[in-house]
Amino acid sequence: MGIIRIKGILSSWKGRVLRANAVPWQDHWTARAAMVSFNLKWIGANSLILVGDSNLEMVPQQALEGLNIVNAGFGGATAANVYATINSPVVLSALKANPPQKAIIQAGTNDSTTRADPDAVSGQVMSICSLFLGMGTVPVVFAIPPIEEKKTASRSAATADAINNATRAASLKNAVTYIDPYASLRGLEDVTEDGIHLSRKAIVALVEAIRAA
C-alpha cells in the first residue's frame, strides 16, 4: 500500500474517529484510534484494554506477552482527551460490539499542572469508568505515577498526589477498584526517566499490576 493511500485512509478516519476539538488534531491520535478500533475486533474472553496516556502506550509489547490485550494509550492525552477518544463514535461502537472483560484506566498525568483541578480530573476518570460499565466491562483505576519535579518543570508532584487522592476517593464512592502500582516506589529516586515517563523499574511495577488485575 503506497504512502499516498495510507495518508488518505488516515485523513478519512480523522473525521470518523474523533469529534472536532475533542483531542489534539495530530496524525498520532488518528492512527492510534484507528488501530484501537481494528484491534478490538480480535479480542474475546478474558480480554483487557489499557486506557490512558503515554505511560501506557509506551509499555513494551513483549512485556505484555501472553495477555489478550488492546493497548489504547495515547501519548499526551489528558483525562478529558481519554474520555473523548473512548466516547468517539468509531471507538465506542467497536467497544460495544466486542467489549473487553476489563479496562485498566490510568489517566491524569498530563493534567498534573499546578492549576489543575483534581476533582475535575477524578470526575473525568469516573466518566470513563461509566462508559465501560455501560457495556459490561469492569473498570480498574490505576493511580498515576509519581512526578519527579527536579527532572521536569511542566508538572507538579503535589497536584499529581491530589489527583490520586481525589481519584481514590471517587473510586471508593463509586465502588470501582483502585490500585496504586507505584506504591512501593513512591519516595524513591529515578522512578521516571524525565520526570513524567516511567523508568524501567516503574514499568516493571506497572506490568506486574496489569497482570495481577
JSON list of N, CA and C in Angstrom, two decimals, residues 132-192:
[
{"chain": "A", "resi": 132, "resn": "PHE", "atom": "N", "xyz": [-17.40, 2.26, 30.36]},
{"chain": "A", "resi": 132, "resn": "PHE", "atom": "CA", "xyz": [-17.12, 0.82, 30.35]},
{"chain": "A", "resi": 132, "resn": "PHE", "atom": "C", "xyz": [-18.17, 0.02, 31.10]},
{"chain": "A", "resi": 133, "resn": "LEU", "atom": "N", "xyz": [-18.63, 0.54, 32.23]},
{"chain": "A", "resi": 133, "resn": "LEU", "atom": "CA", "xyz": [-19.68, -0.15, 32.97]},
{"chain": "A", "resi": 133, "resn": "LEU", "atom": "C", "xyz": [-20.94, -0.31, 32.12]},
{"chain": "A", "resi": 134, "resn": "GLY", "atom": "N", "xyz": [-21.21, 0.69, 31.29]},
{"chain": "A", "resi": 134, "resn": "GLY", "atom": "CA", "xyz": [-22.39, 0.65, 30.44]},
{"chain": "A", "resi": 134, "resn": "GLY", "atom": "C", "xyz": [-22.36, -0.44, 29.39]},
{"chain": "A", "resi": 135, "resn": "MET", "atom": "N", "xyz": [-21.16, -0.94, 29.08]},
{"chain": "A", "resi": 135, "resn": "MET", "atom": "CA", "xyz": [-21.06, -2.02, 28.09]},
{"chain": "A", "resi": 135, "resn": "MET", "atom": "C", "xyz": [-20.71, -3.36, 28.74]},
{"chain": "A", "resi": 136, "resn": "GLY", "atom": "N", "xyz": [-20.71, -3.39, 30.08]},
{"chain": "A", "resi": 136, "resn": "GLY", "atom": "CA", "xyz": [-20.44, -4.63, 30.78]},
{"chain": "A", "resi": 136, "resn": "GLY", "atom": "C", "xyz": [-18.97, -4.93, 31.03]},
{"chain": "A", "resi": 137, "resn": "THR", "atom": "N", "xyz": [-18.11, -3.95, 30.81]},
{"chain": "A", "resi": 137, "resn": "THR", "atom": "CA", "xyz": [-16.68, -4.10, 31.07]},
{"chain": "A", "resi": 137, "resn": "THR", "atom": "C", "xyz": [-16.36, -3.60, 32.47]},
{"chain": "A", "resi": 138, "resn": "VAL", "atom": "N", "xyz": [-15.55, -4.35, 33.21]},
{"chain": "A", "resi": 138, "resn": "VAL", "atom": "CA", "xyz": [-15.20, -3.98, 34.58]},
{"chain": "A", "resi": 138, "resn": "VAL", "atom": "C", "xyz": [-14.03, -3.00, 34.56]},
{"chain": "A", "resi": 139, "resn": "PRO", "atom": "N", "xyz": [-14.22, -1.78, 35.07]},
{"chain": "A", "resi": 139, "resn": "PRO", "atom": "CA", "xyz": [-13.11, -0.82, 35.10]},
{"chain": "A", "resi": 139, "resn": "PRO", "atom": "C", "xyz": [-12.24, -1.01, 36.33]},
{"chain": "A", "resi": 140, "resn": "VAL", "atom": "N", "xyz": [-10.94, -0.85, 36.15]},
{"chain": "A", "resi": 140, "resn": "VAL", "atom": "CA", "xyz": [-9.98, -0.87, 37.25]},
{"chain": "A", "resi": 140, "resn": "VAL", "atom": "C", "xyz": [-9.13, 0.39, 37.11]},
{"chain": "A", "resi": 141, "resn": "VAL", "atom": "N", "xyz": [-9.16, 1.25, 38.11]},
{"chain": "A", "resi": 141, "resn": "VAL", "atom": "CA", "xyz": [-8.44, 2.52, 38.04]},
{"chain": "A", "resi": 141, "resn": "VAL", "atom": "C", "xyz": [-7.06, 2.35, 38.67]},
{"chain": "A", "resi": 142, "resn": "PHE", "atom": "N", "xyz": [-6.04, 2.77, 37.93]},
{"chain": "A", "resi": 142, "resn": "PHE", "atom": "CA", "xyz": [-4.68, 2.79, 38.46]},
{"chain": "A", "resi": 142, "resn": "PHE", "atom": "C", "xyz": [-4.31, 4.22, 38.84]},
{"chain": "A", "resi": 143, "resn": "ALA", "atom": "N", "xyz": [-3.58, 4.36, 39.95]},
{"chain": "A", "resi": 143, "resn": "ALA", "atom": "CA", "xyz": [-3.03, 5.66, 40.32]},
{"chain": "A", "resi": 143, "resn": "ALA", "atom": "C", "xyz": [-2.03, 6.11, 39.26]},
{"chain": "A", "resi": 144, "resn": "ILE", "atom": "N", "xyz": [-1.92, 7.43, 39.08]},
{"chain": "A", "resi": 144, "resn": "ILE", "atom": "CA", "xyz": [-0.88, 7.92, 38.19]},
{"chain": "A", "resi": 144, "resn": "ILE", "atom": "C", "xyz": [0.46, 7.88, 38.93]},
{"chain": "A", "resi": 145, "resn": "PRO", "atom": "N", "xyz": [1.56, 7.75, 38.22]},
{"chain": "A", "resi": 145, "resn": "PRO", "atom": "CA", "xyz": [2.87, 7.59, 38.87]},
{"chain": "A", "resi": 145, "resn": "PRO", "atom": "C", "xyz": [3.36, 8.89, 39.50]},
{"chain": "A", "resi": 146, "resn": "PRO", "atom": "N", "xyz": [4.40, 8.78, 40.33]},
{"chain": "A", "resi": 146, "resn": "PRO", "atom": "CA", "xyz": [4.97, 9.98, 40.93]},
{"chain": "A", "resi": 146, "resn": "PRO", "atom": "C", "xyz": [5.54, 10.92, 39.87]},
{"chain": "A", "resi": 147, "resn": "ILE", "atom": "N", "xyz": [5.51, 12.20, 40.16]},
{"chain": "A", "resi": 147, "resn": "ILE", "atom": "CA", "xyz": [6.16, 13.21, 39.33]},
{"chain": "A", "resi": 147, "resn": "ILE", "atom": "C", "xyz": [7.47, 13.59, 40.00]},
{"chain": "A", "resi": 148, "resn": "GLU", "atom": "N", "xyz": [8.56, 13.57, 39.26]},
{"chain": "A", "resi": 148, "resn": "GLU", "atom": "CA", "xyz": [9.86, 13.98, 39.79]},
{"chain": "A", "resi": 148, "resn": "GLU", "atom": "C", "xyz": [10.14, 15.39, 39.29]},
{"chain": "A", "resi": 149, "resn": "GLU", "atom": "N", "xyz": [9.83, 16.37, 40.13]},
{"chain": "A", "resi": 149, "resn": "GLU", "atom": "CA", "xyz": [9.89, 17.77, 39.72]},
{"chain": "A", "resi": 149, "resn": "GLU", "atom": "C", "xyz": [11.30, 18.22, 39.35]},
{"chain": "A", "resi": 150, "resn": "LYS", "atom": "N", "xyz": [12.32, 17.61, 39.93]},
{"chain": "A", "resi": 150, "resn": "LYS", "atom": "CA", "xyz": [13.69, 18.03, 39.61]},
{"chain": "A", "resi": 150, "resn": "LYS", "atom": "C", "xyz": [14.05, 17.71, 38.15]},
{"chain": "A", "resi": 151, "resn": "LYS", "atom": "N", "xyz": [13.25, 16.84, 37.53]},
{"chain": "A", "resi": 151, "resn": "LYS", "atom": "CA", "xyz": [13.51, 16.47, 36.14]},
{"chain": "A", "resi": 151, "resn": "LYS", "atom": "C", "xyz": [12.58, 17.17, 35.15]},
{"chain": "A", "resi": 152, "resn": "THR", "atom": "N", "xyz": [11.54, 17.82, 35.65]},
{"chain": "A", "resi": 152, "resn": "THR", "atom": "CA", "xyz": [10.60, 18.49, 34.76]},
{"chain": "A", "resi": 152, "resn": "THR", "atom": "C", "xyz": [10.03, 19.72, 35.42]},
{"chain": "A", "resi": 153, "resn": "ALA", "atom": "N", "xyz": [9.82, 20.75, 34.61]},
{"chain": "A", "resi": 153, "resn": "ALA", "atom": "CA", "xyz": [9.21, 21.98, 35.13]},
{"chain": "A", "resi": 153, "resn": "ALA", "atom": "C", "xyz": [7.75, 22.08, 34.72]},
{"chain": "A", "resi": 154, "resn": "SER", "atom": "N", "xyz": [7.25, 21.08, 34.01]},
{"chain": "A", "resi": 154, "resn": "SER", "atom": "CA", "xyz": [5.91, 21.17, 33.43]},
{"chain": "A", "resi": 154, "resn": "SER", "atom": "C", "xyz": [4.83, 20.47, 34.24]},
{"chain": "A", "resi": 155, "resn": "ARG", "atom": "N", "xyz": [5.22, 19.78, 35.32]},
{"chain": "A", "resi": 155, "resn": "ARG", "atom": "CA", "xyz": [4.25, 19.05, 36.11]},
{"chain": "A", "resi": 155, "resn": "ARG", "atom": "C", "xyz": [4.48, 19.30, 37.60]},
{"chain": "A", "resi": 156, "resn": "SER", "atom": "N", "xyz": [3.45, 19.11, 38.39]},
{"chain": "A", "resi": 156, "resn": "SER", "atom": "CA", "xyz": [3.51, 19.35, 39.83]},
{"chain": "A", "resi": 156, "resn": "SER", "atom": "C", "xyz": [3.31, 18.04, 40.58]},
{"chain": "A", "resi": 157, "resn": "ALA", "atom": "N", "xyz": [4.28, 17.70, 41.45]},
{"chain": "A", "resi": 157, "resn": "ALA", "atom": "CA", "xyz": [4.16, 16.49, 42.26]},
{"chain": "A", "resi": 157, "resn": "ALA", "atom": "C", "xyz": [2.98, 16.59, 43.22]},
{"chain": "A", "resi": 158, "resn": "ALA", "atom": "N", "xyz": [2.78, 17.77, 43.79]},
{"chain": "A", "resi": 158, "resn": "ALA", "atom": "CA", "xyz": [1.68, 17.96, 44.74]},
{"chain": "A", "resi": 158, "resn": "ALA", "atom": "C", "xyz": [0.34, 17.80, 44.04]},
{"chain": "A", "resi": 159, "resn": "THR", "atom": "N", "xyz": [0.23, 18.31, 42.82]},
{"chain": "A", "resi": 159, "resn": "THR", "atom": "CA", "xyz": [-1.03, 18.18, 42.08]},
{"chain": "A", "resi": 159, "resn": "THR", "atom": "C", "xyz": [-1.27, 16.72, 41.70]},
{"chain": "A", "resi": 160, "resn": "ALA", "atom": "N", "xyz": [-0.21, 16.01, 41.31]},
{"chain": "A", "resi": 160, "resn": "ALA", "atom": "CA", "xyz": [-0.36, 14.58, 40.99]},
{"chain": "A", "resi": 160, "resn": "ALA", "atom": "C", "xyz": [-0.86, 13.81, 42.21]},
{"chain": "A", "resi": 161, "resn": "ASP", "atom": "N", "xyz": [-0.31, 14.13, 43.38]},
{"chain": "A", "resi": 161, "resn": "ASP", "atom": "CA", "xyz": [-0.77, 13.48, 44.61]},
{"chain": "A", "resi": 161, "resn": "ASP", "atom": "C", "xyz": [-2.24, 13.81, 44.89]},
{"chain": "A", "resi": 162, "resn": "ALA", "atom": "N", "xyz": [-2.61, 15.07, 44.65]},
{"chain": "A", "resi": 162, "resn": "ALA", "atom": "CA", "xyz": [-4.00, 15.48, 44.88]},
{"chain": "A", "resi": 162, "resn": "ALA", "atom": "C", "xyz": [-4.95, 14.78, 43.91]},
{"chain": "A", "resi": 163, "resn": "ILE", "atom": "N", "xyz": [-4.51, 14.60, 42.67]},
{"chain": "A", "resi": 163, "resn": "ILE", "atom": "CA", "xyz": [-5.32, 13.87, 41.68]},
{"chain": "A", "resi": 163, "resn": "ILE", "atom": "C", "xyz": [-5.52, 12.43, 42.14]},
{"chain": "A", "resi": 164, "resn": "ASN", "atom": "N", "xyz": [-4.45, 11.80, 42.62]},
{"chain": "A", "resi": 164, "resn": "ASN", "atom": "CA", "xyz": [-4.57, 10.43, 43.10]},
{"chain": "A", "resi": 164, "resn": "ASN", "atom": "C", "xyz": [-5.51, 10.34, 44.30]},
{"chain": "A", "resi": 165, "resn": "ASN", "atom": "N", "xyz": [-5.40, 11.29, 45.22]},
{"chain": "A", "resi": 165, "resn": "ASN", "atom": "CA", "xyz": [-6.29, 11.27, 46.39]},
{"chain": "A", "resi": 165, "resn": "ASN", "atom": "C", "xyz": [-7.75, 11.44, 45.98]},
{"chain": "A", "resi": 166, "resn": "ALA", "atom": "N", "xyz": [-7.99, 12.37, 45.05]},
{"chain": "A", "resi": 166, "resn": "ALA", "atom": "CA", "xyz": [-9.37, 12.60, 44.59]},
{"chain": "A", "resi": 166, "resn": "ALA", "atom": "C", "xyz": [-9.91, 11.40, 43.83]},
{"chain": "A", "resi": 167, "resn": "THR", "atom": "N", "xyz": [-9.06, 10.78, 43.03]},
{"chain": "A", "resi": 167, "resn": "THR", "atom": "CA", "xyz": [-9.49, 9.62, 42.24]},
{"chain": "A", "resi": 167, "resn": "THR", "atom": "C", "xyz": [-9.72, 8.41, 43.12]},
{"chain": "A", "resi": 168, "resn": "ARG", "atom": "N", "xyz": [-8.88, 8.25, 44.14]},
{"chain": "A", "resi": 168, "resn": "ARG", "atom": "CA", "xyz": [-9.09, 7.15, 45.09]},
{"chain": "A", "resi": 168, "resn": "ARG", "atom": "C", "xyz": [-10.43, 7.30, 45.80]},
{"chain": "A", "resi": 169, "resn": "ALA", "atom": "N", "xyz": [-10.72, 8.52, 46.25]},
{"chain": "A", "resi": 169, "resn": "ALA", "atom": "CA", "xyz": [-11.98, 8.77, 46.96]},
{"chain": "A", "resi": 169, "resn": "ALA", "atom": "C", "xyz": [-13.18, 8.56, 46.04]},
{"chain": "A", "resi": 170, "resn": "ALA", "atom": "N", "xyz": [-13.07, 9.02, 44.79]},
{"chain": "A", "resi": 170, "resn": "ALA", "atom": "CA", "xyz": [-14.16, 8.86, 43.83]},
{"chain": "A", "resi": 170, "resn": "ALA", "atom": "C", "xyz": [-14.37, 7.39, 43.49]},
{"chain": "A", "resi": 171, "resn": "SER", "atom": "N", "xyz": [-13.28, 6.63, 43.38]},
{"chain": "A", "resi": 171, "resn": "SER", "atom": "CA", "xyz": [-13.39, 5.20, 43.08]},
{"chain": "A", "resi": 171, "resn": "SER", "atom": "C", "xyz": [-14.09, 4.48, 44.22]},
{"chain": "A", "resi": 172, "resn": "LEU", "atom": "N", "xyz": [-13.72, 4.82, 45.45]},
{"chain": "A", "resi": 172, "resn": "LEU", "atom": "CA", "xyz": [-14.35, 4.20, 46.61]},
{"chain": "A", "resi": 172, "resn": "LEU", "atom": "C", "xyz": [-15.85, 4.52, 46.63]},
{"chain": "A", "resi": 173, "resn": "LYS", "atom": "N", "xyz": [-16.18, 5.77, 46.36]},
{"chain": "A", "resi": 173, "resn": "LYS", "atom": "CA", "xyz": [-17.57, 6.19, 46.37]},
{"chain": "A", "resi": 173, "resn": "LYS", "atom": "C", "xyz": [-18.39, 5.46, 45.32]},
{"chain": "A", "resi": 174, "resn": "ASN", "atom": "N", "xyz": [-17.77, 5.18, 44.17]},
{"chain": "A", "resi": 174, "resn": "ASN", "atom": "CA", "xyz": [-18.48, 4.56, 43.06]},
{"chain": "A", "resi": 174, "resn": "ASN", "atom": "C", "xyz": [-18.25, 3.05, 42.95]},
{"chain": "A", "resi": 175, "resn": "ALA", "atom": "N", "xyz": [-17.64, 2.47, 43.99]},
{"chain": "A", "resi": 175, "resn": "ALA", "atom": "CA", "xyz": [-17.40, 1.02, 44.05]},
{"chain": "A", "resi": 175, "resn": "ALA", "atom": "C", "xyz": [-16.56, 0.53, 42.87]},
{"chain": "A", "resi": 176, "resn": "VAL", "atom": "N", "xyz": [-15.56, 1.33, 42.49]},
{"chain": "A", "resi": 176, "resn": "VAL", "atom": "CA", "xyz": [-14.63, 0.97, 41.43]},
{"chain": "A", "resi": 176, "resn": "VAL", "atom": "C", "xyz": [-13.29, 0.59, 42.06]},
{"chain": "A", "resi": 177, "resn": "THR", "atom": "N", "xyz": [-12.71, -0.50, 41.61]},
{"chain": "A", "resi": 177, "resn": "THR", "atom": "CA", "xyz": [-11.42, -0.94, 42.14]},
{"chain": "A", "resi": 177, "resn": "THR", "atom": "C", "xyz": [-10.34, 0.09, 41.83]},
{"chain": "A", "resi": 178, "resn": "TYR", "atom": "N", "xyz": [-9.56, 0.45, 42.84]},
{"chain": "A", "resi": 178, "resn": "TYR", "atom": "CA", "xyz": [-8.46, 1.42, 42.70]},
{"chain": "A", "resi": 178, "resn": "TYR", "atom": "C", "xyz": [-7.17, 0.75, 43.16]},
{"chain": "A", "resi": 179, "resn": "ILE", "atom": "N", "xyz": [-6.14, 0.83, 42.33]},
{"chain": "A", "resi": 179, "resn": "ILE", "atom": "CA", "xyz": [-4.85, 0.18, 42.61]},
{"chain": "A", "resi": 179, "resn": "ILE", "atom": "C", "xyz": [-3.73, 1.19, 42.38]},
{"chain": "A", "resi": 180, "resn": "ASP", "atom": "N", "xyz": [-2.75, 1.19, 43.27]},
{"chain": "A", "resi": 180, "resn": "ASP", "atom": "CA", "xyz": [-1.56, 2.01, 43.07]},
{"chain": "A", "resi": 180, "resn": "ASP", "atom": "C", "xyz": [-0.38, 1.10, 42.71]},
{"chain": "A", "resi": 181, "resn": "PRO", "atom": "N", "xyz": [-0.06, 0.98, 41.42]},
{"chain": "A", "resi": 181, "resn": "PRO", "atom": "CA", "xyz": [1.05, 0.11, 41.02]},
{"chain": "A", "resi": 181, "resn": "PRO", "atom": "C", "xyz": [2.40, 0.60, 41.52]},
{"chain": "A", "resi": 182, "resn": "TYR", "atom": "N", "xyz": [2.47, 1.87, 41.89]},
{"chain": "A", "resi": 182, "resn": "TYR", "atom": "CA", "xyz": [3.75, 2.51, 42.22]},
{"chain": "A", "resi": 182, "resn": "TYR", "atom": "C", "xyz": [3.93, 2.72, 43.71]},
{"chain": "A", "resi": 183, "resn": "ALA", "atom": "N", "xyz": [3.10, 2.08, 44.53]},
{"chain": "A", "resi": 183, "resn": "ALA", "atom": "CA", "xyz": [3.13, 2.31, 45.97]},
{"chain": "A", "resi": 183, "resn": "ALA", "atom": "C", "xyz": [4.52, 2.06, 46.56]},
{"chain": "A", "resi": 184, "resn": "SER", "atom": "N", "xyz": [5.18, 1.01, 46.11]},
{"chain": "A", "resi": 184, "resn": "SER", "atom": "CA", "xyz": [6.49, 0.66, 46.67]},
{"chain": "A", "resi": 184, "resn": "SER", "atom": "C", "xyz": [7.61, 1.56, 46.15]},
{"chain": "A", "resi": 185, "resn": "LEU", "atom": "N", "xyz": [7.30, 2.37, 45.13]},
{"chain": "A", "resi": 185, "resn": "LEU", "atom": "CA", "xyz": [8.33, 3.20, 44.51]},
{"chain": "A", "resi": 185, "resn": "LEU", "atom": "C", "xyz": [8.24, 4.66, 44.93]},
{"chain": "A", "resi": 186, "resn": "ARG", "atom": "N", "xyz": [7.15, 5.04, 45.56]},
{"chain": "A", "resi": 186, "resn": "ARG", "atom": "CA", "xyz": [6.97, 6.45, 45.92]},
{"chain": "A", "resi": 186, "resn": "ARG", "atom": "C", "xyz": [8.00, 6.85, 46.97]},
{"chain": "A", "resi": 187, "resn": "GLY", "atom": "N", "xyz": [8.64, 7.97, 46.72]},
{"chain": "A", "resi": 187, "resn": "GLY", "atom": "CA", "xyz": [9.70, 8.45, 47.60]},
{"chain": "A", "resi": 187, "resn": "GLY", "atom": "C", "xyz": [11.09, 8.00, 47.19]},
{"chain": "A", "resi": 188, "resn": "LEU", "atom": "N", "xyz": [11.17, 7.09, 46.20]},
{"chain": "A", "resi": 188, "resn": "LEU", "atom": "CA", "xyz": [12.46, 6.63, 45.71]},
{"chain": "A", "resi": 188, "resn": "LEU", "atom": "C", "xyz": [12.96, 7.52, 44.58]},
{"chain": "A", "resi": 189, "resn": "GLU", "atom": "N", "xyz": [14.23, 7.38, 44.25]},
{"chain": "A", "resi": 189, "resn": "GLU", "atom": "CA", "xyz": [14.83, 8.14, 43.15]},
{"chain": "A", "resi": 189, "resn": "GLU", "atom": "C", "xyz": [14.63, 7.41, 41.83]},
{"chain": "A", "resi": 190, "resn": "ASP", "atom": "N", "xyz": [14.62, 8.18, 40.76]},
{"chain": "A", "resi": 190, "resn": "ASP", "atom": "CA", "xyz": [14.63, 7.66, 39.39]},
{"chain": "A", "resi": 190, "resn": "ASP", "atom": "C", "xyz": [13.49, 6.69, 39.11]},
{"chain": "A", "resi": 191, "resn": "VAL", "atom": "N", "xyz": [12.30, 7.09, 39.50]},
{"chain": "A", "resi": 191, "resn": "VAL", "atom": "CA", "xyz": [11.09, 6.36, 39.13]},
{"chain": "A", "resi": 191, "resn": "VAL", "atom": "C", "xyz": [10.71, 6.70, 37.69]},
{"chain": "A", "resi": 192, "resn": "THR", "atom": "N", "xyz": [11.16, 7.86, 37.24]},
{"chain": "A", "resi": 192, "resn": "THR", "atom": "CA", "xyz": [10.90, 8.29, 35.86]},
{"chain": "A", "resi": 192, "resn": "THR", "atom": "C", "xyz": [12.21, 8.58, 35.15]}
]
